[in-house]
Amino acid sequence: MPEKRLNPNPLLRLQTILFLLAVTQLGFSQDTNSYKQLIESFVEKEQYDYHIMDSVFTPYQNDTIKMRTLYNKGVEVNSLEIQGYALNMIGIKYRNISQYNKAIDYHLEGLNLAKKANDIDLEVVSYNMLGVVYRRLDLIRAALDYHKQALDLAESVENPSLGLQHSIAVSQNSMGNIYLALKQYDLALNMFNKSLIIEQHMDNKLGLAINHQNIGYALEEKGNLDDALTNYQTSLRYNNLINSDVGRVICYNSIAKIYIKREKYEEALRLLHEALDKALASGDQFYVATTYNNLGWAQLSVGKLDDAEANLKKGLSIAQEFNLKSDEIASFSHLSDLYSKMDNYQLAFEYYKKSENLDKIISNERNIQYVNDLILKYESEKKNSKIKALANENEIVKLKLEENRKMYFVGLGGLLLIIII
């Protein structure tokens, strides 16, 4: 006879559900009240410095409801700084779930409020965040423009605060990423190393993780796999220290790519399966698409062609849905290799052409020329600033010499007068 299942009392089930809902609501209510008290306490001090705000509200940055509560409080107390900070945090959240248009809208409003408040720290952060979103979308010109504005503004401050120094490091790192996209690897390394020095001075482990990751990528593209792997592993170590799952996803993908190139396929597959679980949990489609592409590439390399095809098509679908051009190119390229292995040369050629055509669109000569002109302009401005500074120093020295010369003659005249008398 089949085993009988006990049918729980419906009334008892309802009571249990209501009890659990009440407990959940109580916990939520207590958490909300605690957060509101934190906001009230912060507002009472009337210290709306960006980096003080960031240190207080970092634990709540990913909660858009809490950030909207903070924004509303900013409106209530007429603090443009609080409003701008909250809007930027909401923008970052939308970026991290691949809703890029919403992210841009929030960052633009944050930038507008920063300008009205004349808050340089908030303005620099807003420019940088806009640059990051446009970089995700492979819109290189807009990305570089925003990061350049952030860097120029931050460097215009004579004695930058620690917060502004961090923003300078972020701008340098971001410009380095743009140089990576343009295959200007030496320029990229120069920027990453500048950023790394600041992050080391500040002992900012997240910044150190990001820079070592990017240095690794530049070295990998230059063919230096050993040093690239060392930097990826260093980045992973920092990400483990700060317990960043997104950081782990990035590092697992990068290390796995080195393993694929060295034909260590099983190690690559192990890392990529772990990366995929974490990427899916994060909800960031940018990293989900990348991981599907790399997993498909690894499976292609070991002859698991059906699995490879399924994962590469998943990566392609996500890339196209969220307008992730670099991932779309990678999907096309790997699918071309896949169909070539399947002896389907017609499809292989079609995907090859798609990859080549899209690559030309996002890396066209007009963009490269524009960026190169901007690089030259930036370096020229830096040199001119140094020349002006040296000229000013020289002028000060000349004035001091002139003053000393006058004092000498005044002193000599006084001495002669004493002798005559």
XYZ file of C-alpha atoms in Angstrom:
421
model
C 0.000 0.000 0.000
C 1.223 3.504 -0.730
C 2.285 5.482 2.293
C -0.385 7.899 3.501
C 0.575 11.563 3.692
C -0.670 13.554 6.650
C -2.718 16.547 5.534
C -1.918 19.348 7.991
C -4.793 21.252 9.544
C -5.551 24.194 7.151
C -6.296 26.493 10.086
C -2.966 25.596 11.707
C -1.151 26.276 8.413
C -2.845 29.663 8.106
C -1.918 30.567 11.688
C 1.714 29.556 11.034
C 1.891 31.663 7.870
C 0.366 34.685 9.626
C 2.807 34.297 12.515
C 5.815 34.158 10.154
C 4.515 37.193 8.267
C 4.122 39.097 11.526
C 7.693 38.227 12.589
C 9.019 39.286 9.179
C 7.069 42.554 9.282
C 8.302 43.234 12.824
C 11.911 42.666 11.736
C 11.411 44.882 8.684
C 9.760 47.582 10.801
C 12.587 47.524 13.349
C 15.197 47.698 10.569
C 13.361 50.619 8.921
C 13.057 52.508 12.201
C 16.740 51.931 12.967
C 17.691 53.270 9.521
C 15.474 56.339 9.907
C 17.101 57.043 13.274
C 20.514 56.806 11.583
C 19.417 59.361 8.971
C 18.033 61.705 11.645
C 21.258 61.440 13.635
C 23.319 62.158 10.512
C 21.196 65.149 9.479
C 21.388 66.712 12.957
C 25.179 67.056 12.603
C 24.769 68.978 9.312
C 28.030 67.569 7.929
C 27.110 66.769 4.340
C 30.611 65.980 3.092
C 30.442 63.281 0.391
C 32.973 60.954 1.981
C 31.439 61.225 5.458
C 28.098 60.289 3.879
C 29.716 57.406 2.054
C 31.268 56.010 5.240
C 27.905 56.213 7.056
C 25.640 54.812 4.320
C 27.917 52.254 2.616
C 26.036 49.277 4.187
C 22.788 50.477 2.556
C 24.048 51.465 -0.911
C 22.519 48.449 -2.679
C 19.076 49.021 -1.164
C 17.216 51.398 -3.473
C 14.336 51.785 -0.985
C 16.722 53.000 1.707
C 18.495 55.287 -0.753
C 15.141 56.795 -1.787
C 14.365 57.353 1.897
C 17.696 59.167 2.208
C 16.927 61.204 -0.925
C 13.534 62.249 0.473
C 15.223 63.364 3.694
C 17.641 65.399 1.588
C 14.674 67.137 -0.072
C 13.083 67.744 3.342
C 16.193 69.416 4.805
C 17.060 71.096 1.480
C 20.432 69.325 1.183
C 21.498 69.042 -2.463
C 24.511 66.990 -1.308
C 22.353 64.288 0.315
C 20.041 64.182 -2.707
C 22.966 63.903 -5.136
C 24.647 61.157 -3.114
C 21.452 59.078 -2.922
C 20.748 59.455 -6.654
C 24.254 58.293 -7.553
C 23.901 55.207 -5.344
C 20.587 54.341 -7.020
C 22.290 54.841 -10.393
C 25.056 52.400 -9.425
C 22.441 49.815 -8.434
C 20.712 50.135 -11.809
C 24.069 49.847 -13.579
C 24.826 46.651 -11.674
C 21.581 45.065 -12.854
C 22.278 46.224 -16.423
C 19.540 48.895 -16.592
C 21.914 51.375 -18.143
C 19.481 54.062 -19.328
C 18.036 54.405 -15.830
C 21.561 54.504 -14.389
C 22.511 57.355 -16.739
C 19.386 59.337 -15.779
C 20.148 59.058 -12.055
C 23.825 59.952 -12.469
C 22.973 62.965 -14.654
C 20.567 64.242 -12.001
C 23.238 63.610 -9.350
C 25.708 65.614 -11.456
C 23.226 68.463 -11.843
C 22.697 68.651 -8.063
C 26.455 68.474 -7.435
C 27.001 71.508 -9.676
C 24.207 73.439 -7.957
C 25.721 72.608 -4.560
C 29.222 73.479 -5.814
C 30.356 70.139 -4.338
C 33.512 69.104 -6.213
C 33.703 65.638 -4.603
C 30.137 64.803 -5.605
C 30.641 66.268 -9.080
C 33.785 64.189 -9.685
C 32.031 61.006 -8.506
C 29.058 61.746 -10.795
C 31.329 62.237 -13.831
C 33.167 58.996 -13.068
C 29.960 56.994 -12.608
C 28.618 58.247 -15.943
C 31.904 57.235 -17.545
C 31.627 53.721 -16.114
C 28.115 53.237 -17.546
C 29.151 54.430 -21.013
C 32.219 52.199 -20.854
C 29.964 49.208 -20.143
C 28.048 50.134 -23.295
C 31.300 50.416 -25.307
C 30.532 54.086 -26.024
C 34.176 55.059 -25.792
C 33.973 58.747 -26.658
C 31.314 59.548 -24.061
C 33.092 57.420 -21.450
C 36.435 59.123 -21.987
C 34.854 62.586 -21.972
C 33.277 61.984 -18.566
C 36.368 60.400 -17.002
C 38.527 63.210 -18.402
C 36.217 65.831 -16.871
C 36.375 63.999 -13.541
C 40.176 63.855 -13.628
C 40.579 67.507 -14.686
C 38.246 68.699 -11.938
C 39.856 66.566 -9.220
C 43.379 67.612 -10.238
C 42.375 71.292 -10.226
C 42.241 71.204 -6.413
C 45.578 72.292 -4.958
C 45.561 70.047 -1.880
C 43.076 67.263 -2.655
C 41.415 65.453 0.231
C 41.774 61.686 0.587
C 38.378 61.393 -1.060
C 39.470 63.412 -4.083
C 42.703 61.433 -4.277
C 40.573 58.301 -4.464
C 38.488 59.897 -7.231
C 41.698 60.696 -9.129
C 42.678 57.019 -8.818
C 39.237 55.962 -10.114
C 39.527 58.344 -13.086
C 43.014 57.083 -13.930
C 41.867 53.482 -13.703
C 38.839 54.206 -15.874
C 40.896 55.973 -18.537
C 43.227 52.980 -18.448
C 40.239 50.755 -19.218
C 39.396 52.916 -22.213
C 42.955 52.563 -23.483
C 42.529 48.791 -23.069
C 39.422 48.905 -25.256
C 41.474 50.755 -27.883
C 44.339 48.247 -27.576
C 46.695 50.980 -26.306
C 48.209 48.655 -23.706
C 51.262 50.684 -22.691
C 49.135 53.793 -22.126
C 46.715 51.651 -20.121
C 49.498 50.231 -17.934
C 50.802 53.729 -17.278
C 47.368 54.819 -16.007
C 46.822 51.674 -13.926
C 50.204 52.026 -12.240
C 49.466 55.678 -11.368
C 46.146 54.626 -9.886
C 47.778 51.724 -8.042
C 50.209 54.060 -6.240
C 47.314 56.114 -4.834
C 45.363 53.009 -3.797
C 48.454 51.558 -2.082
C 48.956 54.822 -0.190
C 45.312 54.710 0.953
C 45.373 50.929 1.576
C 42.155 50.658 -0.438
C 41.818 46.923 -1.030
C 38.998 47.256 -3.555
C 41.071 49.711 -5.600
C 44.091 47.407 -5.358
C 41.984 44.454 -6.537
C 40.651 46.419 -9.523
C 44.047 47.751 -10.605
C 45.826 44.392 -10.358
C 43.003 42.842 -12.400
C 43.356 45.489 -15.108
C 47.160 45.327 -15.128
C 46.799 41.571 -15.600
C 44.519 42.081 -18.585
C 46.913 44.524 -20.267
C 49.833 42.145 -19.717
C 47.795 39.225 -21.064
C 47.009 41.150 -24.239
C 50.722 41.909 -24.618
C 51.397 38.147 -24.428
C 52.933 38.131 -20.930
C 50.800 35.329 -19.466
C 52.981 34.627 -16.401
C 52.855 38.184 -15.050
C 49.199 38.469 -16.058
C 48.337 35.388 -13.991
C 50.305 36.739 -11.011
C 48.295 39.976 -11.116
C 44.984 38.121 -11.473
C 45.843 35.986 -8.439
C 46.829 39.099 -6.468
C 43.496 40.667 -7.406
C 41.662 37.525 -6.269
C 43.483 37.649 -2.933
C 42.255 41.210 -2.328
C 38.719 40.299 -3.419
C 38.723 37.424 -0.937
C 39.862 39.816 1.811
C 36.912 42.135 1.152
C 34.570 39.202 0.417
C 33.526 40.504 -3.010
C 31.668 37.896 -5.056
C 31.606 40.158 -8.118
C 35.383 40.517 -7.772
C 35.704 36.736 -7.580
C 33.617 36.343 -10.750
C 35.938 38.722 -12.617
C 39.090 36.994 -11.356
C 37.794 33.456 -11.974
C 37.016 34.430 -15.575
C 40.440 36.010 -16.089
C 42.380 33.134 -14.525
C 40.275 30.633 -16.490
C 41.175 32.389 -19.760
C 44.869 31.950 -18.960
C 44.231 28.265 -18.197
C 42.428 27.831 -21.537
C 45.370 29.392 -23.375
C 47.693 27.012 -21.507
C 45.383 24.048 -22.254
C 44.546 23.499 -18.565
C 40.929 22.964 -19.494
C 39.641 21.101 -16.435
C 40.939 23.815 -14.096
C 39.356 26.441 -16.335
C 35.996 24.653 -16.383
C 35.972 24.279 -12.583
C 36.554 28.003 -12.112
C 34.003 29.005 -14.753
C 31.209 26.871 -13.283
C 31.840 28.518 -9.917
C 31.976 31.944 -11.591
C 28.665 31.315 -13.363
C 26.861 30.479 -10.100
C 28.109 33.700 -8.515
C 27.418 35.800 -11.626
C 23.824 34.559 -11.834
C 23.342 35.266 -8.118
C 24.620 38.839 -8.590
C 22.094 39.601 -11.345
C 24.715 41.622 -13.227
C 24.172 40.580 -16.848
C 27.511 42.091 -17.883
C 29.336 39.355 -15.961
C 26.752 36.665 -16.742
C 27.286 37.156 -20.493
C 31.084 37.133 -20.104
C 30.999 33.928 -18.054
C 28.719 32.098 -20.501
C 31.087 33.069 -23.322
C 34.192 31.856 -21.501
C 32.462 28.656 -20.375
C 31.407 27.990 -23.965
C 34.969 28.651 -25.136
C 36.381 26.161 -22.592
C 33.795 23.529 -23.557
C 34.578 24.109 -27.229
C 38.260 23.493 -26.442
C 37.542 20.040 -24.938
C 35.120 18.983 -27.668
C 31.869 19.429 -25.708
C 30.344 21.079 -28.743
C 26.647 20.866 -27.815
C 27.262 22.372 -24.362
C 29.521 25.004 -25.908
C 26.877 25.971 -28.470
C 24.173 26.287 -25.789
C 26.301 28.474 -23.520
C 27.676 30.672 -26.298
C 24.139 31.315 -27.540
C 23.070 32.219 -23.991
C 25.979 34.644 -23.812
C 25.046 36.106 -27.203
C 21.377 36.486 -26.275
C 22.210 38.371 -23.060
C 24.801 40.535 -24.830
C 22.286 41.536 -27.506
C 19.465 42.132 -25.013
C 21.588 44.431 -22.846
C 23.613 45.993 -25.673
C 26.963 44.582 -24.479
C 28.982 44.933 -27.669
C 32.293 43.429 -26.511
C 30.524 40.285 -25.283
C 28.553 40.115 -28.520
C 31.816 40.160 -30.491
C 33.250 37.389 -28.277
C 30.106 35.268 -28.787
C 30.263 35.676 -32.573
C 33.971 34.820 -32.633
C 33.653 31.650 -30.527
C 30.548 30.526 -32.439
C 32.524 30.893 -35.668
C 35.200 28.566 -34.244
C 32.510 26.168 -33.014
C 30.780 25.798 -36.387
C 34.138 25.411 -38.077
C 34.800 22.415 -35.784
C 31.355 21.082 -36.697
C 32.313 21.399 -40.395
C 29.489 23.900 -40.900
C 31.660 26.360 -42.779
C 28.773 28.494 -44.025
C 27.659 29.318 -40.468
C 31.278 29.657 -39.345
C 31.865 32.286 -42.030
C 28.636 34.146 -41.188
C 29.573 34.446 -37.502
C 33.121 35.424 -38.414
C 31.798 38.281 -40.565
C 29.423 39.391 -37.784
C 32.317 39.491 -35.336
C 34.540 41.459 -37.713
C 31.828 43.946 -38.705
C 30.769 44.693 -35.138
C 34.390 45.075 -34.052
C 34.908 47.663 -36.795
C 31.827 49.578 -35.699
C 32.932 49.998 -32.073
C 36.626 50.477 -32.867
C 36.344 52.668 -35.943
C 39.093 55.033 -36.971
C 37.029 58.099 -36.074
C 36.782 57.037 -32.433
C 40.466 56.111 -32.260
C 41.505 59.417 -33.839
C 39.263 61.335 -31.436
C 40.712 59.521 -28.437
C 44.284 59.921 -29.647
C 43.693 63.660 -30.109
C 42.292 63.841 -26.590
C 45.288 61.939 -25.200
C 47.668 64.381 -26.889
C 45.611 67.312 -25.625
C 45.627 65.901 -22.083
C 49.395 65.319 -22.087
C 49.932 68.791 -23.584
C 47.769 70.382 -20.882
C 49.705 68.525 -18.197
C 53.001 69.778 -19.639
C 51.654 73.328 -19.943
C 50.506 73.219 -16.321
C 53.980 72.122 -15.255
C 55.560 74.863 -17.385
C 53.232 77.467 -15.852
C 54.020 76.190 -12.368
C 57.749 76.374 -13.099
C 57.323 79.844 -14.603
C 55.474 80.979 -11.488
C 58.212 79.525 -9.290
C 60.815 81.275 -11.435
C 58.909 84.568 -11.137
C 58.767 84.179 -7.348
C 62.513 83.502 -7.229
C 63.160 86.588 -9.407
C 60.994 88.755 -7.143
C 62.793 87.468 -4.066
C 66.169 88.180 -5.671
C 64.988 91.684 -6.606
C 63.743 92.229 -3.066
C 67.040 90.978 -1.622
C 68.938 93.245 -4.028
C 66.908 96.260 -2.909
C 67.477 95.368 0.748
C 71.196 95.060 0.026
C 71.361 98.566 -1.457
C 69.219 100.012 1.336
C 71.532 98.398 3.888
C 74.620 99.622 2.021
C 73.194 103.156 1.849
C 72.503 103.126 5.578
C 76.030 101.931 6.309
C 77.548 104.705 4.138
C 75.365 107.285 5.877
C 76.637 106.112 9.274
C 80.273 106.326 8.059
C 79.755 109.870 6.681
C 78.181 111.074 9.916
